[in-house]
Tab-separated table of C-alpha atoms in Angstrom:
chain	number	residue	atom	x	y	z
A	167	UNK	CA	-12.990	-16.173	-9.715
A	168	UNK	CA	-13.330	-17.639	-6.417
A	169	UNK	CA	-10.170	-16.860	-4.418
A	170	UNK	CA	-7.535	-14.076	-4.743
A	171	UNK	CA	-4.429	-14.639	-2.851
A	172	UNK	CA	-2.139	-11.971	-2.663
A	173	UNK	CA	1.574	-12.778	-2.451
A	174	UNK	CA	3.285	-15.547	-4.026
A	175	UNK	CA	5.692	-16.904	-1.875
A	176	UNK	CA	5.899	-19.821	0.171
A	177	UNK	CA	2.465	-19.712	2.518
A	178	UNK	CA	0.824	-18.821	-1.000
A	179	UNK	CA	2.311	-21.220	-2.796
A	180	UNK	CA	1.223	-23.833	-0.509
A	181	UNK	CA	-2.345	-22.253	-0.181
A	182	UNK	CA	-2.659	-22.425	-3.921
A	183	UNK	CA	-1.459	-26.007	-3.901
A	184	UNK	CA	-3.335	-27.224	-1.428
A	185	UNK	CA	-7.098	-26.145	-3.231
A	186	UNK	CA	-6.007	-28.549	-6.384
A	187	UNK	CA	-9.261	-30.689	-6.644
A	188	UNK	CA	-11.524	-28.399	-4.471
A	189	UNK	CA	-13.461	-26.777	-7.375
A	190	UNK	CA	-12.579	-23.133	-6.845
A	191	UNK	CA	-10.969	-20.896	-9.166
A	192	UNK	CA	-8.229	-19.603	-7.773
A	193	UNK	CA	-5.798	-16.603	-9.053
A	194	UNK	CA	-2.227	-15.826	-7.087
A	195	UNK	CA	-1.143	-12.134	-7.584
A	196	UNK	CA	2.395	-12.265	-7.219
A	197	UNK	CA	4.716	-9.245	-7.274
A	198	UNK	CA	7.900	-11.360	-7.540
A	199	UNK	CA	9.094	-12.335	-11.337
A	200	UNK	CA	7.723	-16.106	-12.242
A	201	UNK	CA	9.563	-18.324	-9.663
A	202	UNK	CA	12.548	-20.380	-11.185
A	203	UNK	CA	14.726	-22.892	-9.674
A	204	UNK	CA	18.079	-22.083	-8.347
A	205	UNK	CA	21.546	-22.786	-9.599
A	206	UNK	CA	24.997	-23.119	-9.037
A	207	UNK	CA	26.301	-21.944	-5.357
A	208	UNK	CA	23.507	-22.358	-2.638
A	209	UNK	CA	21.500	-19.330	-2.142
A	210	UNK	CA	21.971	-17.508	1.636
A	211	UNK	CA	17.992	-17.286	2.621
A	212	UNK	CA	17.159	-20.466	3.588
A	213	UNK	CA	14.282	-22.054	5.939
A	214	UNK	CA	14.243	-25.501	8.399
A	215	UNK	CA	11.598	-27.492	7.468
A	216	UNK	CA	10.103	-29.901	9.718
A	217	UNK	CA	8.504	-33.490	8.885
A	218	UNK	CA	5.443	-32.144	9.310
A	219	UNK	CA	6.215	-29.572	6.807
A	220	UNK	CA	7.769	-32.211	4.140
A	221	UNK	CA	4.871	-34.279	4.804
A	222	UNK	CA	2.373	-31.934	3.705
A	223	UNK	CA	4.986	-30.720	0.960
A	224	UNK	CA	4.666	-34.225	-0.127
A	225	UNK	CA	0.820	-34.483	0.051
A	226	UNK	CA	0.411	-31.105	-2.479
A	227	UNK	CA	3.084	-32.561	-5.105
A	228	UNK	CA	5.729	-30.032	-4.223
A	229	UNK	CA	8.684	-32.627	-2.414
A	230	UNK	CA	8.718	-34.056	-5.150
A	231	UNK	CA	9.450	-30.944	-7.100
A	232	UNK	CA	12.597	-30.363	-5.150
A	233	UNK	CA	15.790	-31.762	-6.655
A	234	UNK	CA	18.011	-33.151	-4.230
A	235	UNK	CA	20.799	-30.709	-4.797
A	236	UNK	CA	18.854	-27.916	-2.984
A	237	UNK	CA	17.541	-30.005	-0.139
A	238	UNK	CA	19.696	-30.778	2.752
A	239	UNK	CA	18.346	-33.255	5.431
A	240	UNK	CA	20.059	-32.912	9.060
A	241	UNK	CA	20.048	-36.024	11.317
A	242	UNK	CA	21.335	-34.297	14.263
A	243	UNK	CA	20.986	-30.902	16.166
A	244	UNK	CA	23.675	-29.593	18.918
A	245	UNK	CA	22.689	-26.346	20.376
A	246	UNK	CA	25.184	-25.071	23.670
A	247	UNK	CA	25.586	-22.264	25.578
A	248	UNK	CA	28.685	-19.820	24.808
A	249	UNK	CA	28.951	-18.218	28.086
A	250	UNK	CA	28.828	-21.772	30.187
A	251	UNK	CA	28.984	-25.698	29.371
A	252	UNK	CA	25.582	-26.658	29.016
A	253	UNK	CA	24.921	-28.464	25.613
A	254	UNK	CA	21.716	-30.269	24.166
A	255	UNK	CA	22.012	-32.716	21.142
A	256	UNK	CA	19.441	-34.508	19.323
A	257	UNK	CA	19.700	-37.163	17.012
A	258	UNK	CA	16.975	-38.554	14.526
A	259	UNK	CA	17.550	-42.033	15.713
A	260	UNK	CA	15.771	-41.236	19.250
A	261	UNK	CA	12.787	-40.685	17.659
A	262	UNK	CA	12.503	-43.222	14.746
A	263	UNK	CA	13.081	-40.759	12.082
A	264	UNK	CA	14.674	-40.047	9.092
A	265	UNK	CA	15.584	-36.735	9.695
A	266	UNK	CA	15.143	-34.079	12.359
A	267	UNK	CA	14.548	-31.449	9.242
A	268	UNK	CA	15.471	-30.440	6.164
A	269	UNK	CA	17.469	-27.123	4.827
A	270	UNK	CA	15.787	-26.269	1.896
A	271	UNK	CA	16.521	-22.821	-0.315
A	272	UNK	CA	13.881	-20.388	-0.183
A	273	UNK	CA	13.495	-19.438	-3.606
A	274	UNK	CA	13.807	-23.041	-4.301
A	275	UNK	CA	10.916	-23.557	-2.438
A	276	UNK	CA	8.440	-21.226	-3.907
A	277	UNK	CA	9.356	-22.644	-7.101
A	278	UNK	CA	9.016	-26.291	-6.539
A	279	UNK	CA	5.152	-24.961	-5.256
A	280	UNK	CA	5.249	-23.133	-8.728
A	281	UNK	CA	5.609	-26.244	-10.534
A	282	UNK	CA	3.094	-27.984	-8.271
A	283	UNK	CA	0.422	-25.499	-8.689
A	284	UNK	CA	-2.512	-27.591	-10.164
A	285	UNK	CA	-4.903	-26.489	-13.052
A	286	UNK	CA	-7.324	-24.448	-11.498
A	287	UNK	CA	-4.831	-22.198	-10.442
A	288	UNK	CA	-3.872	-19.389	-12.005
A	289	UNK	CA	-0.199	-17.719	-11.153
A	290	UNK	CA	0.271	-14.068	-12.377
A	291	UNK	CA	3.817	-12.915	-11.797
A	292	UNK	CA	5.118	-9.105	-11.812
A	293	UNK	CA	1.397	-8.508	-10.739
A	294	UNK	CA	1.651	-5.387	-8.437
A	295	UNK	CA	-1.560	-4.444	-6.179
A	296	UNK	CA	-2.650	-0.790	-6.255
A	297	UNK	CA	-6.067	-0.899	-3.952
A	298	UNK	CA	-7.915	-3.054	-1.970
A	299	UNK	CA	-11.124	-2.421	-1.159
A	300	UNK	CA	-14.367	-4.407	-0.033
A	301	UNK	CA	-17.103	-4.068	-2.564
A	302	UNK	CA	-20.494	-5.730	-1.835
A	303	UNK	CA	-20.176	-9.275	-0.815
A	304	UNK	CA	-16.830	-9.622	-2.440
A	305	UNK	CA	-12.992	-7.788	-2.450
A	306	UNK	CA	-11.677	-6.119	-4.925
A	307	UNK	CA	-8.052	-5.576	-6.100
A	308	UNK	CA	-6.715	-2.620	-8.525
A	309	UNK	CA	-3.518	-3.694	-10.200
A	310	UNK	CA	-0.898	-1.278	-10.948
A	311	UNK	CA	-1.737	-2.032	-14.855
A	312	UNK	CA	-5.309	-0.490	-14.282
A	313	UNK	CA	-7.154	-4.292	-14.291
A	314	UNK	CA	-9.325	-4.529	-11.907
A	315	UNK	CA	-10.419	-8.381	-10.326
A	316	UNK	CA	-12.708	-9.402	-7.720
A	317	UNK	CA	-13.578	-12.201	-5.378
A	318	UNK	CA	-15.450	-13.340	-2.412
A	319	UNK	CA	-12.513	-14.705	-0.605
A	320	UNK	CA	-9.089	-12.541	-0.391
A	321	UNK	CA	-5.756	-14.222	0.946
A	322	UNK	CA	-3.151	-12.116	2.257
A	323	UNK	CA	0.122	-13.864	1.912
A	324	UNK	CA	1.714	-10.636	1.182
A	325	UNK	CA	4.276	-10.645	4.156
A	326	UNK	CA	5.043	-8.740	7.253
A	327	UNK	CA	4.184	-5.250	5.121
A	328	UNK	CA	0.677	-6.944	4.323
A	329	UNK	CA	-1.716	-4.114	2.057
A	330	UNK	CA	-3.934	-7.393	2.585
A	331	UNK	CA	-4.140	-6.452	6.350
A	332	UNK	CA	-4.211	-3.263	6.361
A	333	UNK	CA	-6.843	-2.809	3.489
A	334	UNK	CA	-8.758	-4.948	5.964
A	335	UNK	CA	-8.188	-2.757	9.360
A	336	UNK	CA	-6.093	-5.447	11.192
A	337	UNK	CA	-3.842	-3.930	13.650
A	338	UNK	CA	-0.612	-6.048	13.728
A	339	UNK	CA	2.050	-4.239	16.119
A	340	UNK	CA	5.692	-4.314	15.068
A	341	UNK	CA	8.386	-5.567	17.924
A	342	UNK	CA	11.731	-4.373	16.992
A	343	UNK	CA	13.597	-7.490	19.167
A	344	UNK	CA	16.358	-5.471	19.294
A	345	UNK	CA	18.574	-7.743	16.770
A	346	UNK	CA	19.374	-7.961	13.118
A	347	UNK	CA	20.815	-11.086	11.703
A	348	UNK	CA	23.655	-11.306	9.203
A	349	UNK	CA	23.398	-14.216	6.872
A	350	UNK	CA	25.063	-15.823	3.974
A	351	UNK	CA	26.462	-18.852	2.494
A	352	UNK	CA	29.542	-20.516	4.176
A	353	UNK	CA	31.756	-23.271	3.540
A	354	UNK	CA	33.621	-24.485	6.385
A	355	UNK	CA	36.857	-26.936	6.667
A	356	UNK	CA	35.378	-29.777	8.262
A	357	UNK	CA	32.285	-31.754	7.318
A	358	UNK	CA	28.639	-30.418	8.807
A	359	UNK	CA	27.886	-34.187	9.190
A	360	UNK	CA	24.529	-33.417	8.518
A	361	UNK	CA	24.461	-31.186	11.601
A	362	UNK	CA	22.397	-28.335	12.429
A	363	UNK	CA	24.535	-26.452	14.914
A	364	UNK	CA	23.200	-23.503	17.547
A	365	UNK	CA	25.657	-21.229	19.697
A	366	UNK	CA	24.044	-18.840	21.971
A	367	UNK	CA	25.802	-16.045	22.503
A	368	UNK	CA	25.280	-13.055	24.867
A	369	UNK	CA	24.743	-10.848	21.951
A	370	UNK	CA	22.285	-13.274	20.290
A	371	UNK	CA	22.451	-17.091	18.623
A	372	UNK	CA	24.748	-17.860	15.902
A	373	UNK	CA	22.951	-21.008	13.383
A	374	UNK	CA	25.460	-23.299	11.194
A	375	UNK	CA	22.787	-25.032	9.317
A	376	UNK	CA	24.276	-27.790	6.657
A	377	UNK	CA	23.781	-27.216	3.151
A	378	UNK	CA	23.982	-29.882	-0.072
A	379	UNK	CA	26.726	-30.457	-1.915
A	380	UNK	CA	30.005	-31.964	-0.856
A	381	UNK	CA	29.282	-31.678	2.924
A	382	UNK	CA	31.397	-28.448	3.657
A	383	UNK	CA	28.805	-25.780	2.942
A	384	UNK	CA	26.554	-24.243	5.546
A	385	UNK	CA	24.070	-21.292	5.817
A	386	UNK	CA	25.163	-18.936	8.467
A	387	UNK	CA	22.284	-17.253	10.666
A	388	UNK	CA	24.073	-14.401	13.346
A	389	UNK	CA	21.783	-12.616	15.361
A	390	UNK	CA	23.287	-9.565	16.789
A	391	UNK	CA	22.798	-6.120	18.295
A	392	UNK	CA	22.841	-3.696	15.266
A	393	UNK	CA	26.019	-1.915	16.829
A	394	UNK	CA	27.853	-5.273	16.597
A	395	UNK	CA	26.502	-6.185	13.411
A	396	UNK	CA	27.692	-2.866	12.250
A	397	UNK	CA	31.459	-3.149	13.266
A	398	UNK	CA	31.328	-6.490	11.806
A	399	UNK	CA	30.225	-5.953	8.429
A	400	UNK	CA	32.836	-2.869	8.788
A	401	UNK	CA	35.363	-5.519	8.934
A	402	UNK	CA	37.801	-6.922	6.034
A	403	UNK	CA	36.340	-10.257	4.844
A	404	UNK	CA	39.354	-12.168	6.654
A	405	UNK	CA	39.143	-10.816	9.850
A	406	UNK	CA	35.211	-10.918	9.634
A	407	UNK	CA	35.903	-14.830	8.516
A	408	UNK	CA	38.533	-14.935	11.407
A	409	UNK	CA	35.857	-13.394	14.540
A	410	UNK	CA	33.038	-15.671	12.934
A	411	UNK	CA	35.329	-18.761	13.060
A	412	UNK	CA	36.463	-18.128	16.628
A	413	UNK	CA	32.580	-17.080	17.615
A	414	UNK	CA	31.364	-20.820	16.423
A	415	UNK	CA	33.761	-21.900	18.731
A	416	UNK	CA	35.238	-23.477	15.626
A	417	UNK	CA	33.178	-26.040	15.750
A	418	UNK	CA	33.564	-26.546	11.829
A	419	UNK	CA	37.179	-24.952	11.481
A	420	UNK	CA	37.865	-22.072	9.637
A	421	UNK	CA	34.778	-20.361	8.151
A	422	UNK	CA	34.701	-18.954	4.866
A	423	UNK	CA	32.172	-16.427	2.696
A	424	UNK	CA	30.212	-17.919	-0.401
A	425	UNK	CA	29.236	-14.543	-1.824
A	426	UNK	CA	27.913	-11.871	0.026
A	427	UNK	CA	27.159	-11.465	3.645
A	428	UNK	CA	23.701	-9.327	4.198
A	429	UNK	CA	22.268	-7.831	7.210
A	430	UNK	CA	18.708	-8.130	7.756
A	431	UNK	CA	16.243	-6.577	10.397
A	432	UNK	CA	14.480	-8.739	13.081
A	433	UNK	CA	11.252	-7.832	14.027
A	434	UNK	CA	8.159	-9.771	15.540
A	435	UNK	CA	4.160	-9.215	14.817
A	436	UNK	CA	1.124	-10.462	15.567
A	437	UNK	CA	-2.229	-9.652	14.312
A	438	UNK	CA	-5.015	-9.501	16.437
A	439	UNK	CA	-7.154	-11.262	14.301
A	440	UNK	CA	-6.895	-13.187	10.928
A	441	UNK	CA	-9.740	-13.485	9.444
A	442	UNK	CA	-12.461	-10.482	8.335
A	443	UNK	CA	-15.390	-11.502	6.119
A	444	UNK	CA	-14.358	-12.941	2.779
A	445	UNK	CA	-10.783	-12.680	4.317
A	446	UNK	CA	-8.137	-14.297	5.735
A	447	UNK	CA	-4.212	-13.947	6.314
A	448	UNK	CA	-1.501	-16.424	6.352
A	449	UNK	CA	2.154	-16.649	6.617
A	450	UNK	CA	3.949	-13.561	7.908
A	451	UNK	CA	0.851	-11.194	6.988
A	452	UNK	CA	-0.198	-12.785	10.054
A	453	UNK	CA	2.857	-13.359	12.481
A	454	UNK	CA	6.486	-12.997	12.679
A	455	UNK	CA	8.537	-14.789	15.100
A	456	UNK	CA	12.192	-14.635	15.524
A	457	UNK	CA	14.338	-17.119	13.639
A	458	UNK	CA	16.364	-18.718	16.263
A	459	UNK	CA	14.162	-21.788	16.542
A	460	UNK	CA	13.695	-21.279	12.753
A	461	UNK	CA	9.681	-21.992	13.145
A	462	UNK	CA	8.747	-19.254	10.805
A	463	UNK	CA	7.826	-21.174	7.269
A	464	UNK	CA	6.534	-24.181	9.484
A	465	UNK	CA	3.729	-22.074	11.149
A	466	UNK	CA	3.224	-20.255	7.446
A	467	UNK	CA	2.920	-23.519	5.867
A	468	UNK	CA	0.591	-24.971	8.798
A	469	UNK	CA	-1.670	-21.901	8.140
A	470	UNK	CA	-2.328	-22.648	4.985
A	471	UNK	CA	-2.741	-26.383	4.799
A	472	UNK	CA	-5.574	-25.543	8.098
A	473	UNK	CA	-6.724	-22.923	6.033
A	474	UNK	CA	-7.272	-25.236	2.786
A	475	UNK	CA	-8.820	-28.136	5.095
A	476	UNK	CA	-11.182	-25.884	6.466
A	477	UNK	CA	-12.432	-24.605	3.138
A	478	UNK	CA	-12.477	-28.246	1.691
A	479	UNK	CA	-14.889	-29.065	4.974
A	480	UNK	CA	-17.319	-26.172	4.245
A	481	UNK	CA	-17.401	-27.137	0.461
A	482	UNK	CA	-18.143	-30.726	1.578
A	483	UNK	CA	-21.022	-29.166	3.747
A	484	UNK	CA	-22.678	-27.545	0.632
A	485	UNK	CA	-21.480	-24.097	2.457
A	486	UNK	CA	-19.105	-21.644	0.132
A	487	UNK	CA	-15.514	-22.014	1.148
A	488	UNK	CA	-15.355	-18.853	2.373
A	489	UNK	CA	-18.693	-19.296	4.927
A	490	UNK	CA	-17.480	-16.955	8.144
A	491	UNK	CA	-17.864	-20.640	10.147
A	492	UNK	CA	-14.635	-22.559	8.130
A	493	UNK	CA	-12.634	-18.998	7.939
A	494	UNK	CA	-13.339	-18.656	12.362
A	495	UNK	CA	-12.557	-22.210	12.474
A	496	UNK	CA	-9.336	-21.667	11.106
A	497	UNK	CA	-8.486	-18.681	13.414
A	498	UNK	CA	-9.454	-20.931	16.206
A	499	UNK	CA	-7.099	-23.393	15.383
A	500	UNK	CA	-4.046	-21.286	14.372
A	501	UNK	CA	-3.869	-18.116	16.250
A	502	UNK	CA	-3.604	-19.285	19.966
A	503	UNK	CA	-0.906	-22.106	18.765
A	504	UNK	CA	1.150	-19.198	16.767
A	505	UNK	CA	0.429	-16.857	20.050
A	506	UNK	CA	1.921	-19.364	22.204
A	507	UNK	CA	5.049	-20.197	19.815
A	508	UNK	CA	5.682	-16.360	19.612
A	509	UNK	CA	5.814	-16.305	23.619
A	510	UNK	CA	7.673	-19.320	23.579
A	511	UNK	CA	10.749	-17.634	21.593
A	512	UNK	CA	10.773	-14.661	23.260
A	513	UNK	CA	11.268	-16.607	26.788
A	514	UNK	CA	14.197	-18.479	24.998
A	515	UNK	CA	15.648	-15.401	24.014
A	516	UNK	CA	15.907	-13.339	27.342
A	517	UNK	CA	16.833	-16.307	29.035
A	518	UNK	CA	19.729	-16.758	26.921
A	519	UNK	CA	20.855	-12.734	26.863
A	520	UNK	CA	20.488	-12.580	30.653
A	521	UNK	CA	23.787	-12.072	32.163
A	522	UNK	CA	23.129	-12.587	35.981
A	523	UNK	CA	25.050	-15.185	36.923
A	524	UNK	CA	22.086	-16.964	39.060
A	525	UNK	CA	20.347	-17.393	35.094
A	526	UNK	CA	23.185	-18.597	34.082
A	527	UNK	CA	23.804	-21.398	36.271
A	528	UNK	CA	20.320	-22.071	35.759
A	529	UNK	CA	20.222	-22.320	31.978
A	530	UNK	CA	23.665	-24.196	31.672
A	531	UNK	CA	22.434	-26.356	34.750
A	532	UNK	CA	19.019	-27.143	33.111
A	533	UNK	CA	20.582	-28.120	29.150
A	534	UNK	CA	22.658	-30.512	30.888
A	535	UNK	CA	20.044	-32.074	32.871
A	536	UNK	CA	17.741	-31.929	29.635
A	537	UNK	CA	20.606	-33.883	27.556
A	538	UNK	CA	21.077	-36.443	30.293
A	539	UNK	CA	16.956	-37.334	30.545
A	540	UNK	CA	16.457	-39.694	27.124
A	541	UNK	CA	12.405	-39.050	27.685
A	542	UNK	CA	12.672	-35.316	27.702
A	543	UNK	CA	15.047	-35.328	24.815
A	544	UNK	CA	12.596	-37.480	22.519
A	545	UNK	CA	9.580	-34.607	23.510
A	546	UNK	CA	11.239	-32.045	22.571
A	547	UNK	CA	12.803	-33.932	19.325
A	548	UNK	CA	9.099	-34.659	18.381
A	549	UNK	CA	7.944	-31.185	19.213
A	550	UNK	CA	10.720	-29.899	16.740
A	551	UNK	CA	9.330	-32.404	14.270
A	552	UNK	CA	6.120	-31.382	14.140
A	553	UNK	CA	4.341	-33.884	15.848
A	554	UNK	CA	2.422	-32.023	18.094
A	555	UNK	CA	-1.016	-33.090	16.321
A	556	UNK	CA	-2.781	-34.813	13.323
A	557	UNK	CA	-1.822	-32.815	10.136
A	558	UNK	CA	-4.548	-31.212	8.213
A	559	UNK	CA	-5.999	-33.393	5.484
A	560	UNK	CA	-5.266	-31.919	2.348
A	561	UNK	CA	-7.239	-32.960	-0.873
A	562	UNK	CA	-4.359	-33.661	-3.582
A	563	UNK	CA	-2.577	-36.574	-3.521
């Protein structure tokens, strides 16, 4: 065995496509049961892809894996302020593309990478870890079941709770950001439009993202203080439908539940490094950002597919894949960008919760500039597509 990676979800997943054709022997410890596609109603945890995501989706075999019923592509984006009239839209057209993004079910995700997983991959599901431990020149894991495998390259993809990183020594500080989000599956009265919609609200943003199906179903992303969030969830499901409708500023009509609404935590990390020798960490074992720019699975997936390139370059060299030059290389290239995007969010997010009325004036006076500049518009379209670079090269077609 060549590689372990440790978590099977969607920065795995994509890890363990992108080494099809590289040679190495890789094995994905998964705790989850064996991925399996969705059905019926749209599930409530859902991520915004970008096209540079999709593309590199598309280069590993997994787009294709996708059925269109879970897959939602959004031409246009309108994000406004709730305490003023500035307003920003986007629309695909400005920038020659198809889309802006793509809503695309989480666990529908990890299983279309499932089903893309090429033969020298091995996917063991309701695998647990017990230990992690370096041993020698390679890592070793203990599985709950008593097996014991080793490796000279270790993955953590195991999440924000990472035994990867920690086994390893990595200090990654929580930041509690002071929100929790409440999310679920919506349908609304009037058509999304294909319409990815962004109120920002004193007490945090509110996301409408559009779902498939017959154009009336959206995923609903609240960020709140807890103390709100806690005397809305307290609420009958009418008059929670009733303050959600009128805090969207109704911009879809009357809102409705699909299901159950949930309340998760929002935290941040960042770890100080990602890479030890024979080790490296991906996805949100190595950062968490906050979700109102929903930039969370992009960076995860762009980890990986740098990672993977990296590794193919050293194998090309004659070096192992895991040579401390290609694992460095890939810190180089992905911490300071993830450091940056982490800043980035936070900045967004104090601007928007400031209440003097100088920052407010300010904010509302600088989206309505921003929406009235075409150039300005089409940068930051292209930034929110991805197109900030050349992808990584990835070996399967």
């Amino acid at each position: 065995m060549d590689v372990l990676i440790v978590g099977g979800g969607m920065a795995g997943g994509m890890l363990a496509a992108a080494l099809g054709d590289s040679g190495l022997r890789v094995t994905v410890l998964d705790a989850a049961p064996e991925p399996v596609m969705p059905e019926g109603p749209p599930h409530p945890r859902v991520s915004a892809l970008t096209e540079a995501s999709q593309r590199m989706l598309t280069q590993v075999g997994a787009w294709a894996q996708l059925p269109a019923a879970r897959v939602q592509a959004y031409q246009r984006m309108q994000v406004w302020d709730g305490d003023g009239t500035g307003e920003v839209t986007f629309d695909a057209g400005s920038v020659q593309a198809e889309a802006l993004g793509w809503i695309v079910e989480n666990d529908a995700l990890v299983a279309a990478l499932y089903r893309a997983r090429p033969a020298n991959v091995q996917w063991l599901s309701r695998t647990r870890t017990q230990a992690i431990r370096r041993q020698g020149e390679h890592w070793q894991v203990t599985l709950e079941d008593g097996r014991v495998l080793s490796a000279p390259l270790l993955i953590g993809a195991d999440g924000a709770r990472s035994r990867v990183r920690d086994a390893a020594g990595i200090p990654a500080p929580v930041q509690d950001t002071g929100h929790v989000a409440i999310v679920g599956s919506l349908r609304s009265a009037m058509p999304h439009d294909g319409c990815a919609r962004q109120r920002f609200l004193t007490s945090g943003p509110l996301a409408l993202l559009p779902l498939s199906g017959d154009g009336q179903d959206c995923s609903l992303v609240w960020s709140l203080w807890p103390r709100e969030a806690e005397r809305l969830m307290a609420l009958a499901p009418e008059a929670f439908e009733a303050a959600l409708t009128q805090a969207s500023d109704a911009c879809l009509g009357a809102l409705s539940f699909q299901g159950a609404r949930q309340v998760i935590p929002i935290r941040t990390l960042h770890a100080s490094d990602y890479v030890r020798p024979g080790l490296a960490l991906i996805g949100d074992a190595a950062h968490v950002v906050h979700p109102l720019a929903g930039q969370g699975i992009n960076l995860g997936l762009l980890d990986a597919a740098v990672l993977a390139e990296e590794m193919q370059r050293s194998l090309s060299r004659g070096l192992p894949a895991w040579h401390a030059a290609a694992l460095n290389r890939y810190q180089r290239r992905r911490w300071g960008h993830n450091a940056l995007m982490l800043r980035a969010l936070s900045g967004i997010k104090a601007l928007f919760e400031a209440n003097a009325l100088e920052l407010r004036w300010a904010r509302n006076t600088g989206m309505r500039w921003v929406n009235r500049l075409v150039p300005v518009k089409q940068l930051l379209a292209r930034e929110a597509l991805g197109r900030q670079g050349d992808l990584p090269r990835l070996a399967r077609k």
